[in-house]
PDB file of C-alpha atoms and ligand atoms in Angstrom:
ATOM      1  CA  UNK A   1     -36.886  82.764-168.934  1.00 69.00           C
ATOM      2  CA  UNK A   2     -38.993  80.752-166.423  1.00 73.00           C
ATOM      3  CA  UNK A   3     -42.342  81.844-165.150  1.00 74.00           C
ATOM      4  CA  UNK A   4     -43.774  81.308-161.950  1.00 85.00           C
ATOM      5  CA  UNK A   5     -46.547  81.993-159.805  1.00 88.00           C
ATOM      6  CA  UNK A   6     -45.797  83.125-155.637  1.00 86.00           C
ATOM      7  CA  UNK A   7     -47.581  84.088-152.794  1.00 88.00           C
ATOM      8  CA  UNK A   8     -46.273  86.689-150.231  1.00 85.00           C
ATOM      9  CA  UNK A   9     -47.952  88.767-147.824  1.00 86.00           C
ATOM     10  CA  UNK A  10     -47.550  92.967-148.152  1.00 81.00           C
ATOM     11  CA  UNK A  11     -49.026  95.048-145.380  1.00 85.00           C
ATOM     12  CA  UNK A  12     -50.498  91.797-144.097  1.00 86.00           C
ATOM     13  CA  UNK A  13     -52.692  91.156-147.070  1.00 86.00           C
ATOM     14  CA  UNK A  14     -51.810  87.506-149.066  1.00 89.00           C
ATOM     15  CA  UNK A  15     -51.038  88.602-152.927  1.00 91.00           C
ATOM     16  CA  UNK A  16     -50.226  86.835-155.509  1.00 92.00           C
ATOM     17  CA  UNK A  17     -47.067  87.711-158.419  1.00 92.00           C
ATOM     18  CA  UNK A  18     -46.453  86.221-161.131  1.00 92.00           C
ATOM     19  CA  UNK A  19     -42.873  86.306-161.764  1.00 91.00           C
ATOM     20  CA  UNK A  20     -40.821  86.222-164.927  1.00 91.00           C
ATOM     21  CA  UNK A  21     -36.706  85.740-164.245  1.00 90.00           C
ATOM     22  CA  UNK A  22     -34.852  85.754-167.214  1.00 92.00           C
ATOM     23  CA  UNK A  23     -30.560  86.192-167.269  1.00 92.00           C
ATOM     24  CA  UNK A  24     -29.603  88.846-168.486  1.00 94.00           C
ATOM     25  CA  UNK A  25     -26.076  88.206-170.872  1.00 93.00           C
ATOM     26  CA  UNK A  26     -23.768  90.984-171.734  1.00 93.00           C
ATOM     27  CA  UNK A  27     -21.618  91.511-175.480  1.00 92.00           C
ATOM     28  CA  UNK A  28     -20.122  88.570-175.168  1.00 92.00           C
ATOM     29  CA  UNK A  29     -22.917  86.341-174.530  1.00 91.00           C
ATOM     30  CA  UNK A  30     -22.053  85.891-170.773  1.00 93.00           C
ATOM     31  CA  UNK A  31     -25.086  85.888-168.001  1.00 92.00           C
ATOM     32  CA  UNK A  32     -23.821  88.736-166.065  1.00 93.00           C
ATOM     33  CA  UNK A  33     -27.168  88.917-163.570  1.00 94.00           C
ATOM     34  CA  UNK A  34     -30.654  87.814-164.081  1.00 92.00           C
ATOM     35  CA  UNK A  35     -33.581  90.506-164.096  1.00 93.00           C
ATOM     36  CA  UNK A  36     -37.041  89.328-162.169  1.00 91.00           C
ATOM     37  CA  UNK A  37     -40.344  91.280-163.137  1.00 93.00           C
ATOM     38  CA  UNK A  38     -43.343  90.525-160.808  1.00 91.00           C
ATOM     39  CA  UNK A  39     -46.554  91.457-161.889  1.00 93.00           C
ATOM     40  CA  UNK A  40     -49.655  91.651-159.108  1.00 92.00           C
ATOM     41  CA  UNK A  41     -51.932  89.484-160.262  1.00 92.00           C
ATOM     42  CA  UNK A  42     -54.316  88.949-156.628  1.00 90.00           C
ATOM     43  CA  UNK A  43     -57.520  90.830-158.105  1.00 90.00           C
ATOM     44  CA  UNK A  44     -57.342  87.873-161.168  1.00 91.00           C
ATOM     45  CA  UNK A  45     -56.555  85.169-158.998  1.00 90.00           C
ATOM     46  CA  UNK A  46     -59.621  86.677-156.404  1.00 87.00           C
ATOM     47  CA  UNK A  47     -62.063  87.231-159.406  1.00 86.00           C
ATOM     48  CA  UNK A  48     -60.878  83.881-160.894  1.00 88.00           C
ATOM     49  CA  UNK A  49     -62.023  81.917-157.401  1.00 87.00           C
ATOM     50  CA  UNK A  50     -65.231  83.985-157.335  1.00 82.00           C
ATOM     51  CA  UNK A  51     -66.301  82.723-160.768  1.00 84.00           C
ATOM     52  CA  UNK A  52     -65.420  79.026-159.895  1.00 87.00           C
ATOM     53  CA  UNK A  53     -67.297  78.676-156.525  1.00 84.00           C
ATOM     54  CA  UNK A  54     -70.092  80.939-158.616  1.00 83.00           C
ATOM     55  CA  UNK A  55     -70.355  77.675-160.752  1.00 85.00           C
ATOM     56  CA  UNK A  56     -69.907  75.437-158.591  1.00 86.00           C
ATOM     57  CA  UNK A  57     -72.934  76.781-156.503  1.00 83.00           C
ATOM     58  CA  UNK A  58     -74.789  77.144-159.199  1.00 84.00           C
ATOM     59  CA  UNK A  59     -74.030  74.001-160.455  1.00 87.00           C
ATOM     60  CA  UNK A  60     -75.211  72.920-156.978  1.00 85.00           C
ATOM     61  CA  UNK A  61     -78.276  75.134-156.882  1.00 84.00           C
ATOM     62  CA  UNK A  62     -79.166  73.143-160.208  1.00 89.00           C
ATOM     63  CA  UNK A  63     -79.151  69.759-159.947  1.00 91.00           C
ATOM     64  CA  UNK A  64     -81.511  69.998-156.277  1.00 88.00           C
ATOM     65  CA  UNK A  65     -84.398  70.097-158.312  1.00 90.00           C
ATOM     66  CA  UNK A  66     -83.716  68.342-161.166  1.00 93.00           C
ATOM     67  CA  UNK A  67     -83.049  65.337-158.761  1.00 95.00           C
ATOM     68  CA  UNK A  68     -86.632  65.869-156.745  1.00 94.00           C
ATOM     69  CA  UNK A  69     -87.690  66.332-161.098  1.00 95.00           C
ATOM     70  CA  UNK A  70     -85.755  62.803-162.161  1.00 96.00           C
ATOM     71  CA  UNK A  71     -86.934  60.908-158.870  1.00 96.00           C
ATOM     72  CA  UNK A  72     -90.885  61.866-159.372  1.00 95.00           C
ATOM     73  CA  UNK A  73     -90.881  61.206-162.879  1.00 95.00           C
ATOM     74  CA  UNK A  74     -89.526  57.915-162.370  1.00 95.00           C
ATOM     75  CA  UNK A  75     -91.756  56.936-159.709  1.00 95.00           C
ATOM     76  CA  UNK A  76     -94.574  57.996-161.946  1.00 94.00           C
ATOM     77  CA  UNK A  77     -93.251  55.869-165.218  1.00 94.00           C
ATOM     78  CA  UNK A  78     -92.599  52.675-162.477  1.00 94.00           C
ATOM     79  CA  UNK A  79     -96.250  53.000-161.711  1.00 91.00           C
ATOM     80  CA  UNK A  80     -95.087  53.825-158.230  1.00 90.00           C
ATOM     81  CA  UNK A  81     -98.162  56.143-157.559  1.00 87.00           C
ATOM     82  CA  UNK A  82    -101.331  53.861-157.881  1.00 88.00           C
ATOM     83  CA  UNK A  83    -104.453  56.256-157.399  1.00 92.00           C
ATOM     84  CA  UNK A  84    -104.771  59.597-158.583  1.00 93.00           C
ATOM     85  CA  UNK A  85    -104.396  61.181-155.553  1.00 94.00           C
ATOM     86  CA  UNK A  86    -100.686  60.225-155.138  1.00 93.00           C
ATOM     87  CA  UNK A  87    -100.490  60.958-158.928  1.00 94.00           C
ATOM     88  CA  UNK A  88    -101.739  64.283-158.910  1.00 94.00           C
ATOM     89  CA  UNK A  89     -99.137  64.666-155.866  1.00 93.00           C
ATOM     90  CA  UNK A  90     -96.201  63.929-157.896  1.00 94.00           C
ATOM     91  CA  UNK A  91     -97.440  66.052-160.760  1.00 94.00           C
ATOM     92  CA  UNK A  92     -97.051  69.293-158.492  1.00 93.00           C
ATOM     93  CA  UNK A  93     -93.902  68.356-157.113  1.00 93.00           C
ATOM     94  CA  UNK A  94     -92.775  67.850-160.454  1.00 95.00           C
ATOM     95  CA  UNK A  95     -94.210  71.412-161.425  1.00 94.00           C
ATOM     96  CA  UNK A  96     -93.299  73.039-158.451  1.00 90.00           C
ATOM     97  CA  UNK A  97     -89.847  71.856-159.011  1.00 91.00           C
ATOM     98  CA  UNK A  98     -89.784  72.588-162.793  1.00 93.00           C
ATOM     99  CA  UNK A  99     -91.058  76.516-161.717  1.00 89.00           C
ATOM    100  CA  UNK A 100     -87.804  76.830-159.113  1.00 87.00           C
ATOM    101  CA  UNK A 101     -85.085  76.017-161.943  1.00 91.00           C
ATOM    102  CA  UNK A 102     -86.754  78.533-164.090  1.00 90.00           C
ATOM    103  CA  UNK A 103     -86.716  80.953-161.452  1.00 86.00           C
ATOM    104  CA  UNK A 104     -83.076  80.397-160.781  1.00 87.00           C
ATOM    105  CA  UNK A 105     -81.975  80.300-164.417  1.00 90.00           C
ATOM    106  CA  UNK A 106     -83.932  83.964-164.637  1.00 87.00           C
ATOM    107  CA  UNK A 107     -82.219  84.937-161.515  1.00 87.00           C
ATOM    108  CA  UNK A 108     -78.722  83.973-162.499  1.00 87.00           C
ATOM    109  CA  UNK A 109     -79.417  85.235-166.019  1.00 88.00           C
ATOM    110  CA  UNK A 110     -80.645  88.306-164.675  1.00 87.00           C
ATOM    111  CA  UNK A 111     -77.535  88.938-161.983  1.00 87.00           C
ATOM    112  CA  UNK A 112     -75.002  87.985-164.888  1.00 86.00           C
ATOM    113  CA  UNK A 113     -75.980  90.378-167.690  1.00 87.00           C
ATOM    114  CA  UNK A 114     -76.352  93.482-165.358  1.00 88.00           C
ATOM    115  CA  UNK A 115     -72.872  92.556-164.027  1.00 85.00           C
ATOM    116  CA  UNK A 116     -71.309  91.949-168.192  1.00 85.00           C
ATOM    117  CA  UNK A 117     -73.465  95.006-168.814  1.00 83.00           C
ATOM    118  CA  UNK A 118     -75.510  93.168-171.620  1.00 82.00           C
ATOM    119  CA  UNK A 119     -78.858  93.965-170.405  1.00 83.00           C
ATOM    120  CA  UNK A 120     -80.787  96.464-171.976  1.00 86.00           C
ATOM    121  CA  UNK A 121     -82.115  98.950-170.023  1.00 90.00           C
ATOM    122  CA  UNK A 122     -85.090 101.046-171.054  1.00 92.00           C
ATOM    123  CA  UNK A 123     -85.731 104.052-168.114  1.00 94.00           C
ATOM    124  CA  UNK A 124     -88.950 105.524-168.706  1.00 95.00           C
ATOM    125  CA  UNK A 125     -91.229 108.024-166.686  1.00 94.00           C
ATOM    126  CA  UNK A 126     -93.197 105.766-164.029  1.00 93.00           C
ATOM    127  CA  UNK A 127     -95.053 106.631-161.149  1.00 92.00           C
ATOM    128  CA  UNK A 128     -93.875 104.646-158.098  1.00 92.00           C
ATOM    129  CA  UNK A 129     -97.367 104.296-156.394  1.00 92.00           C
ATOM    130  CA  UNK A 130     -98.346 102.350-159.845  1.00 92.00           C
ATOM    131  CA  UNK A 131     -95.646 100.442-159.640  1.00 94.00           C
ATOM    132  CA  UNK A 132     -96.366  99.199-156.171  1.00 94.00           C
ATOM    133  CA  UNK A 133     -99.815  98.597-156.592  1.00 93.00           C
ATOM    134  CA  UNK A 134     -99.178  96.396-159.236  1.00 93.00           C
ATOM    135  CA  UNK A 135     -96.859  94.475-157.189  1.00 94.00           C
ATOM    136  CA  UNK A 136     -99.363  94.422-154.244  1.00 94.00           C
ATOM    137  CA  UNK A 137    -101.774  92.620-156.458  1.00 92.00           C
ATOM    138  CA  UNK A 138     -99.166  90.405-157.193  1.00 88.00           C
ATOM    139  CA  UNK A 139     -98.232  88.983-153.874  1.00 91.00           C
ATOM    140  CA  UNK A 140    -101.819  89.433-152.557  1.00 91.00           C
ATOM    141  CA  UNK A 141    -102.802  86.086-152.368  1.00 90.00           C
ATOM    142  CA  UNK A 142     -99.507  85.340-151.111  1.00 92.00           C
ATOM    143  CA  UNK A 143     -99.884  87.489-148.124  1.00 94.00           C
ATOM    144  CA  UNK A 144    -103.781  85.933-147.703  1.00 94.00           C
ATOM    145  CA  UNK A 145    -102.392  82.113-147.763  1.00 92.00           C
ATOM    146  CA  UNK A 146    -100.199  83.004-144.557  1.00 94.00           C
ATOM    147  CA  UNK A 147    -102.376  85.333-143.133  1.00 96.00           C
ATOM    148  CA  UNK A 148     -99.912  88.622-143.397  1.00 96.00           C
ATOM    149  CA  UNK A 149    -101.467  92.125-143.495  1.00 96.00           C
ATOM    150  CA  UNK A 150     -99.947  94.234-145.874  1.00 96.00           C
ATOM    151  CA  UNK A 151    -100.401  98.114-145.983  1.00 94.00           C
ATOM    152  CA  UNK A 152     -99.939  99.841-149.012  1.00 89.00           C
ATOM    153  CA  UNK A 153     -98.522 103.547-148.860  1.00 79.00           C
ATOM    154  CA  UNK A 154    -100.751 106.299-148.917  1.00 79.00           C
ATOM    155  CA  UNK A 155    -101.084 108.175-151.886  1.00 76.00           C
ATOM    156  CA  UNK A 156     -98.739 111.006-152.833  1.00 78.00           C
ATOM    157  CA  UNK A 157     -98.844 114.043-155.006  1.00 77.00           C
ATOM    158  CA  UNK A 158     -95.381 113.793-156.424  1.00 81.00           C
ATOM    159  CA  UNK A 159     -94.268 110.545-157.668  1.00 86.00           C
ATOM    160  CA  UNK A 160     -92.472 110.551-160.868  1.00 89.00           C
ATOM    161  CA  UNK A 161     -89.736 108.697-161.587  1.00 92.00           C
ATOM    162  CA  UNK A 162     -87.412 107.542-164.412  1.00 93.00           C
ATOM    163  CA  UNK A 163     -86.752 103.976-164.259  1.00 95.00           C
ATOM    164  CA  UNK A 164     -86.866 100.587-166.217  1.00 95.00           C
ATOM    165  CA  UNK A 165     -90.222  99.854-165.479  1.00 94.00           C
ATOM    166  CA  UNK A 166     -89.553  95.723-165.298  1.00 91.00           C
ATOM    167  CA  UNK A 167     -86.635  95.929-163.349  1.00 93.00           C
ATOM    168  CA  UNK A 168     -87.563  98.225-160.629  1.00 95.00           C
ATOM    169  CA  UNK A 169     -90.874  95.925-160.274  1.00 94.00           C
ATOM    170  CA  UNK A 170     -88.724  92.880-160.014  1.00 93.00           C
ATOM    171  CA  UNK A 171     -86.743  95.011-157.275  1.00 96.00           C
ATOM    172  CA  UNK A 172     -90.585  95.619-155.217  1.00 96.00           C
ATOM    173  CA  UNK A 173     -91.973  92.399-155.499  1.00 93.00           C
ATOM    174  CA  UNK A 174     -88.378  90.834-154.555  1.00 95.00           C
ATOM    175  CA  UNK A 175     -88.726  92.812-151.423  1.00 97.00           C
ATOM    176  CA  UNK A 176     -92.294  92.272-150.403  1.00 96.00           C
ATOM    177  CA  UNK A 177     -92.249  88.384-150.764  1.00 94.00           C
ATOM    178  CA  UNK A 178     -89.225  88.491-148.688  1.00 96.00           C
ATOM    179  CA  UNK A 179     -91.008  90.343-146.038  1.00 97.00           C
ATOM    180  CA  UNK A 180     -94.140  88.036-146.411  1.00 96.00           C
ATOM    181  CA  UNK A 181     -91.189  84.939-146.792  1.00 95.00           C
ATOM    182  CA  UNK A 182     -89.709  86.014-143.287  1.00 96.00           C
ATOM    183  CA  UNK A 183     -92.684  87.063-141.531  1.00 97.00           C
ATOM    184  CA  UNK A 184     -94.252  84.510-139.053  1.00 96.00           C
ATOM    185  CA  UNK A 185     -98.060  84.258-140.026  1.00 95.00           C
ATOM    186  CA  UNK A 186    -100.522  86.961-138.482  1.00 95.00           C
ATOM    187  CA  UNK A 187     -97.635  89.510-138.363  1.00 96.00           C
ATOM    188  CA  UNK A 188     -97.715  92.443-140.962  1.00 97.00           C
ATOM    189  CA  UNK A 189     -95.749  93.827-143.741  1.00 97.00           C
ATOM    190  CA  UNK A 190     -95.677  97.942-144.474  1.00 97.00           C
ATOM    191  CA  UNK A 191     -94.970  99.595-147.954  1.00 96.00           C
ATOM    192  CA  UNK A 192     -94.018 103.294-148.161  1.00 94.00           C
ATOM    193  CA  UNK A 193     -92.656 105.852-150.150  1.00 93.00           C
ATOM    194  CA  UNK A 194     -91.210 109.215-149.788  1.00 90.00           C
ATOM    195  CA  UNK A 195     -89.949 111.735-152.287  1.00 88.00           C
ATOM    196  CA  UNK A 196     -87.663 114.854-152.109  1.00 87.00           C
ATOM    197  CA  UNK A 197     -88.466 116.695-155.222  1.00 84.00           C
ATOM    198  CA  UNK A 198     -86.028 119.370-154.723  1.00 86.00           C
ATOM    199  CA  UNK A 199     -83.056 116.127-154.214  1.00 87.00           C
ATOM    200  CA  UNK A 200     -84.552 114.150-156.991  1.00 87.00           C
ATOM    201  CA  UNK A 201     -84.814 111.362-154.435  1.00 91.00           C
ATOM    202  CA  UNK A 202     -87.551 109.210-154.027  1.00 93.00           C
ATOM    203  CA  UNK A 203     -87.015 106.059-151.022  1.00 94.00           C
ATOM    204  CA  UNK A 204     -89.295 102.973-151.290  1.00 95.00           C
ATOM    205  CA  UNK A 205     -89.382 101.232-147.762  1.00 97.00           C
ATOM    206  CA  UNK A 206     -90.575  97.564-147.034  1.00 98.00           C
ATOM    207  CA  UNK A 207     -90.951  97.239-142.916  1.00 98.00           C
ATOM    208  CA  UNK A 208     -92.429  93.803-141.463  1.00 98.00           C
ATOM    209  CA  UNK A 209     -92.726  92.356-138.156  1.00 97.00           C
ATOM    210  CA  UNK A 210     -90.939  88.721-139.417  1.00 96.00           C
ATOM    211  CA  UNK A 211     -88.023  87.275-137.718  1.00 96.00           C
ATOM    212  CA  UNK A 212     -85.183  89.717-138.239  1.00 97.00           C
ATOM    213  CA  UNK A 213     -81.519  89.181-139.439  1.00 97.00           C
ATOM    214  CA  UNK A 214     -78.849  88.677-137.102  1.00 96.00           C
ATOM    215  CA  UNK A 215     -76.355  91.851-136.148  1.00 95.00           C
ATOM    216  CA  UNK A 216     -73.270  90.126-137.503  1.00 94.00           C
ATOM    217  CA  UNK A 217     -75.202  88.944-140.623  1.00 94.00           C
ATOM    218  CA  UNK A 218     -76.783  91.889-141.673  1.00 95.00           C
ATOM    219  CA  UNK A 219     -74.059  92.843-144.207  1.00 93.00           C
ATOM    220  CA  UNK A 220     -74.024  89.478-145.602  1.00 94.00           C
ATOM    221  CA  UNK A 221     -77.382  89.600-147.094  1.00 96.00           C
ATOM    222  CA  UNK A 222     -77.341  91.281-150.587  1.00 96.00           C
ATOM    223  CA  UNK A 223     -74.272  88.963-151.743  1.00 92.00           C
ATOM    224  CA  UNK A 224     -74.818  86.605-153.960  1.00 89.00           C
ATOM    225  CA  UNK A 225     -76.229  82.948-152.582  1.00 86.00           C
ATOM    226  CA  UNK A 226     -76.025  83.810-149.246  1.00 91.00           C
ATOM    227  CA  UNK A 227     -78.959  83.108-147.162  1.00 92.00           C
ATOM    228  CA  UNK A 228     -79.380  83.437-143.487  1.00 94.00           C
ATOM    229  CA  UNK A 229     -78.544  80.180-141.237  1.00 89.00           C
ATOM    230  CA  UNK A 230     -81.164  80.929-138.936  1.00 90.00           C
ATOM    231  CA  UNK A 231     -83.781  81.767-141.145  1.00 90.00           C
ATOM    232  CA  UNK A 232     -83.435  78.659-143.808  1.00 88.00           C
ATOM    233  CA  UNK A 233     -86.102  76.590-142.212  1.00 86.00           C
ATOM    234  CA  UNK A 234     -88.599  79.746-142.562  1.00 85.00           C
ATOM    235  CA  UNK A 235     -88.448  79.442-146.267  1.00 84.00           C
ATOM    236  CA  UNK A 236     -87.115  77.946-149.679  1.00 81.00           C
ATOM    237  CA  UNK A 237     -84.763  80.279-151.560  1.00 83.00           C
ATOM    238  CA  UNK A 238     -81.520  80.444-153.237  1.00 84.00           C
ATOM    239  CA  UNK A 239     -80.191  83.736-152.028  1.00 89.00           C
ATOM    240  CA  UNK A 240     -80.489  85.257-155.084  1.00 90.00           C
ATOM    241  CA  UNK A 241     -83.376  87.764-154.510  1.00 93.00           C
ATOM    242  CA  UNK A 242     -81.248  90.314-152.893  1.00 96.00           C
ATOM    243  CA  UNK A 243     -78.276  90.619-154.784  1.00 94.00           C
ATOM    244  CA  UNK A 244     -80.341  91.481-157.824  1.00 94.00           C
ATOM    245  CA  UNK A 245     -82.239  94.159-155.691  1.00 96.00           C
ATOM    246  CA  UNK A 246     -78.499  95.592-154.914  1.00 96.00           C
ATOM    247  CA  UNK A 247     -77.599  95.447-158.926  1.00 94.00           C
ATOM    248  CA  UNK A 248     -80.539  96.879-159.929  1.00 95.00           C
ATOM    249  CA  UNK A 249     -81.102 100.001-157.783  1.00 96.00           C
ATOM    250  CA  UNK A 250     -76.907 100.784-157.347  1.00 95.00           C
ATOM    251  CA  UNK A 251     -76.231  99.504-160.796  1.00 93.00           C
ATOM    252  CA  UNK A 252     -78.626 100.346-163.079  1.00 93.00           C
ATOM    253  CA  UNK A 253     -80.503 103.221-161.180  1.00 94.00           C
ATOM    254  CA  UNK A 254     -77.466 104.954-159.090  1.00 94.00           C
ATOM    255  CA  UNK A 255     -79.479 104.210-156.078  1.00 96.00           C
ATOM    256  CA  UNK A 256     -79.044 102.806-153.057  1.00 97.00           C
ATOM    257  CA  UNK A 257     -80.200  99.739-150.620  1.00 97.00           C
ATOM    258  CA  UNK A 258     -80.134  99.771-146.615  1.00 96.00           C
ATOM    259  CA  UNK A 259     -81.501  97.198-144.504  1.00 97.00           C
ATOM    260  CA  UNK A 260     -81.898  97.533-140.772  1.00 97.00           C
ATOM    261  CA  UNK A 261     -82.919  94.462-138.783  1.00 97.00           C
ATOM    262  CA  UNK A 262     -83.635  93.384-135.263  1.00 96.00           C
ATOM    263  CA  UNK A 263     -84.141  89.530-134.679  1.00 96.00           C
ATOM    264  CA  UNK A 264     -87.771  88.948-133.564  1.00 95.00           C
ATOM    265  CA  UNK A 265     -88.910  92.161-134.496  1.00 97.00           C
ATOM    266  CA  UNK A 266     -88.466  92.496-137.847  1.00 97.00           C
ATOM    267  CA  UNK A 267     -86.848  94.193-141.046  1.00 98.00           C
ATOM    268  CA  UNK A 268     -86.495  97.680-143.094  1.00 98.00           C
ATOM    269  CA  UNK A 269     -85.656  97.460-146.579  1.00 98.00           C
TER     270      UNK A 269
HETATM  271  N1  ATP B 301     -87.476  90.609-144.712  1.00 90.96           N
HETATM  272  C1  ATP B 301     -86.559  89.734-144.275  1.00 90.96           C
HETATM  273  N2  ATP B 301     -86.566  89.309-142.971  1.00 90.96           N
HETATM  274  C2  ATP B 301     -85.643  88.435-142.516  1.00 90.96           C
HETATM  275  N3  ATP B 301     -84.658  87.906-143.273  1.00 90.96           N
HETATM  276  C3  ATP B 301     -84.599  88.284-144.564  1.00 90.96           C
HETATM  277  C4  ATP B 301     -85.533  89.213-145.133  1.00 90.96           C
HETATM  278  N4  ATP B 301     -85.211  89.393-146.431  1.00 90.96           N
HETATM  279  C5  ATP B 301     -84.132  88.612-146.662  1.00 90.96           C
HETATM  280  N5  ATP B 301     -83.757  87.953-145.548  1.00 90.96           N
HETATM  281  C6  ATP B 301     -82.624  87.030-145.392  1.00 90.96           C
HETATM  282  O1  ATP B 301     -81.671  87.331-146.396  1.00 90.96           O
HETATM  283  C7  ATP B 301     -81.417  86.185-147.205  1.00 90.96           C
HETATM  284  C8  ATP B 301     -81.175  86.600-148.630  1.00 90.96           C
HETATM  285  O2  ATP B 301     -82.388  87.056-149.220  1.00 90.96           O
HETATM  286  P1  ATP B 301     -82.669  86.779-150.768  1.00 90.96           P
HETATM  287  O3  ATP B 301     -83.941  87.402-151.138  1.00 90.96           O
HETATM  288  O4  ATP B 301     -81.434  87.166-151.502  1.00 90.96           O
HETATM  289  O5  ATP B 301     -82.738  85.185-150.826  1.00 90.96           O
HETATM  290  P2  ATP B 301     -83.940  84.182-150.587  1.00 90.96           P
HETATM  291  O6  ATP B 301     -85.197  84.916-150.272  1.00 90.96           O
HETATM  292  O7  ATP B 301     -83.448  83.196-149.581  1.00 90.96           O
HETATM  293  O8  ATP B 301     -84.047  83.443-151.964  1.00 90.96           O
HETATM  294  P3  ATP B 301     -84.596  84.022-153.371  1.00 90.96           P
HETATM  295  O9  ATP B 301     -83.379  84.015-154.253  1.00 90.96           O
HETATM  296  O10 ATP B 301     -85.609  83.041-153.768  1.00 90.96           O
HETATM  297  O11 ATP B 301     -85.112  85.405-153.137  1.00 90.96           O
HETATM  298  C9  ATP B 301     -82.626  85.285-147.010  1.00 90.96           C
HETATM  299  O12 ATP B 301     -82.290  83.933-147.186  1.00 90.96           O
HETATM  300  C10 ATP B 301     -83.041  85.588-145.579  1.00 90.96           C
HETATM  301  O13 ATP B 301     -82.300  84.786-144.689  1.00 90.96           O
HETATM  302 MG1   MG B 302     -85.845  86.485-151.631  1.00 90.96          MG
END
């Protein structure tokens, strides 16, 4: 029998078969035809290609900040900086630096063991408006440094909710420094929450007044890595932040995640 792979298009999608032909003989031994058994095999040659470039970004994603790590840290061992100023400089780039591959390992970590389904999750009774305060205190300074007003929700009687506590804050505060992230200084960011007792729905908005996502890029934004072209230069990131919001509230929590977005205007998580 010989194997091979082949590519032909059905209803004008590209798919991939793997094909087996083997000859078929009859009684006496004699190939009387040859039997061919394809087997569909695009969805492992698609999820094979996802987990390569996955790697290879990440791979990419990596080695960024260990370079700006390797480069300072020789400098400093050359005795490149010579007064403590320029030291003290290289230190923080070097910690800075060392923060960001930590950050991305947790990210990456994160994203991969809710997508194996290794991560232990641990839902709890919470109450949202503790939940976001805690994250408000978290990004307050934040907020402060680039002069970004941010409202917290008013209170509300009913606001009970099951959830993995660390998760669903990683999901808030992922959202609010994006808001703060994307939001030109003096411009404001807006928490708020709503709950339908009688659905068993509760809706956690972010709105701020930052620079908006592009109509045709909109979609783009809760897959993995991407980041948008036009808003790079606004901040560092690795386009992680968002795809873990998606996993964790459709994932782990059944939810679900909008985003509406007007360039110049701003953004609704
Ligand atoms: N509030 C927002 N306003 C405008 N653009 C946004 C907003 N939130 C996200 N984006 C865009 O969506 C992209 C993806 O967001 P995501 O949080 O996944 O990545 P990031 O913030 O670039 O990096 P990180 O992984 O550090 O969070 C961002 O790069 C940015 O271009
Ligand atoms: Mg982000």
């Amino acid at each position: 029998a010989t194997k091979r792979e082949f590519e032909f298009s059905q209803d004008g999608k590209p798919k991939t078969f793997d094909c087996v032909v083997s000859c078929v003989f009859d009684q006496r031994e004699q190939i009387c035809g040859t039997a061919a058994v394809l087997h569909d095999i695009t969805r492992e040659k698609e999820i094979s290609q996802m987990k390569n470039d996955f790697v290879s970004h990440v791979s990419h994603e990596l080695k960024t900040p260990l370079a700006s790590i390797t480069a300072y840290s020789e400098m400093l061992a050359d005795g490149e900086a010579d007064d403590e100023q320029t030291r003290k400089e290289f230190y923080s780039v070097i910690q800075n630096q060392a923060q960001r591959l930590n950050r991305l390992i947790e990210d990456i970590l994160n994203v991969s063991r809710i997508e194996s389904g290794l991560i232990k999750v641990s839902k709890e009774p919470a109450s949202l408006t503790m939940l976001i305060e805690e994250q408000l205190q978290m990004i307050k300074s934040y907020a402060e440094e680039k002069n970004i007003e941010v409202v917290g929700q008013k209170p509300i009687v009913f606001d009970q909710v099951s959830v993995d506590k660390d998760m669903i804050s990683q999901v808030i505060v992922n959202l609010l420094s994006n808001a703060i992230k994307y939001t030109p200084a003096g411009g404001s960011v807006k928490i708020e929450t709503e709950v339908d007792e009688i659905a068993h729905l509760a809706r956690v908005s972010v709105t701020d007044t930052g620079v908006g996502i592009p109509e045709d890029e909109v979609e783009h934004v809760f897959d993995k890595f991407y980041r948008v072209g036009a808003n790079k230069k606004q901040a560092k990131g690795t386009g992680l932040g968002l795809n873990l919001v998606k996993q964790i509230v459709e994932k782990v929590h059944n939810g679900r995640v909008f985003v509406t977005s007007k360039v110049d205007v701003g953004s609704t998580f």
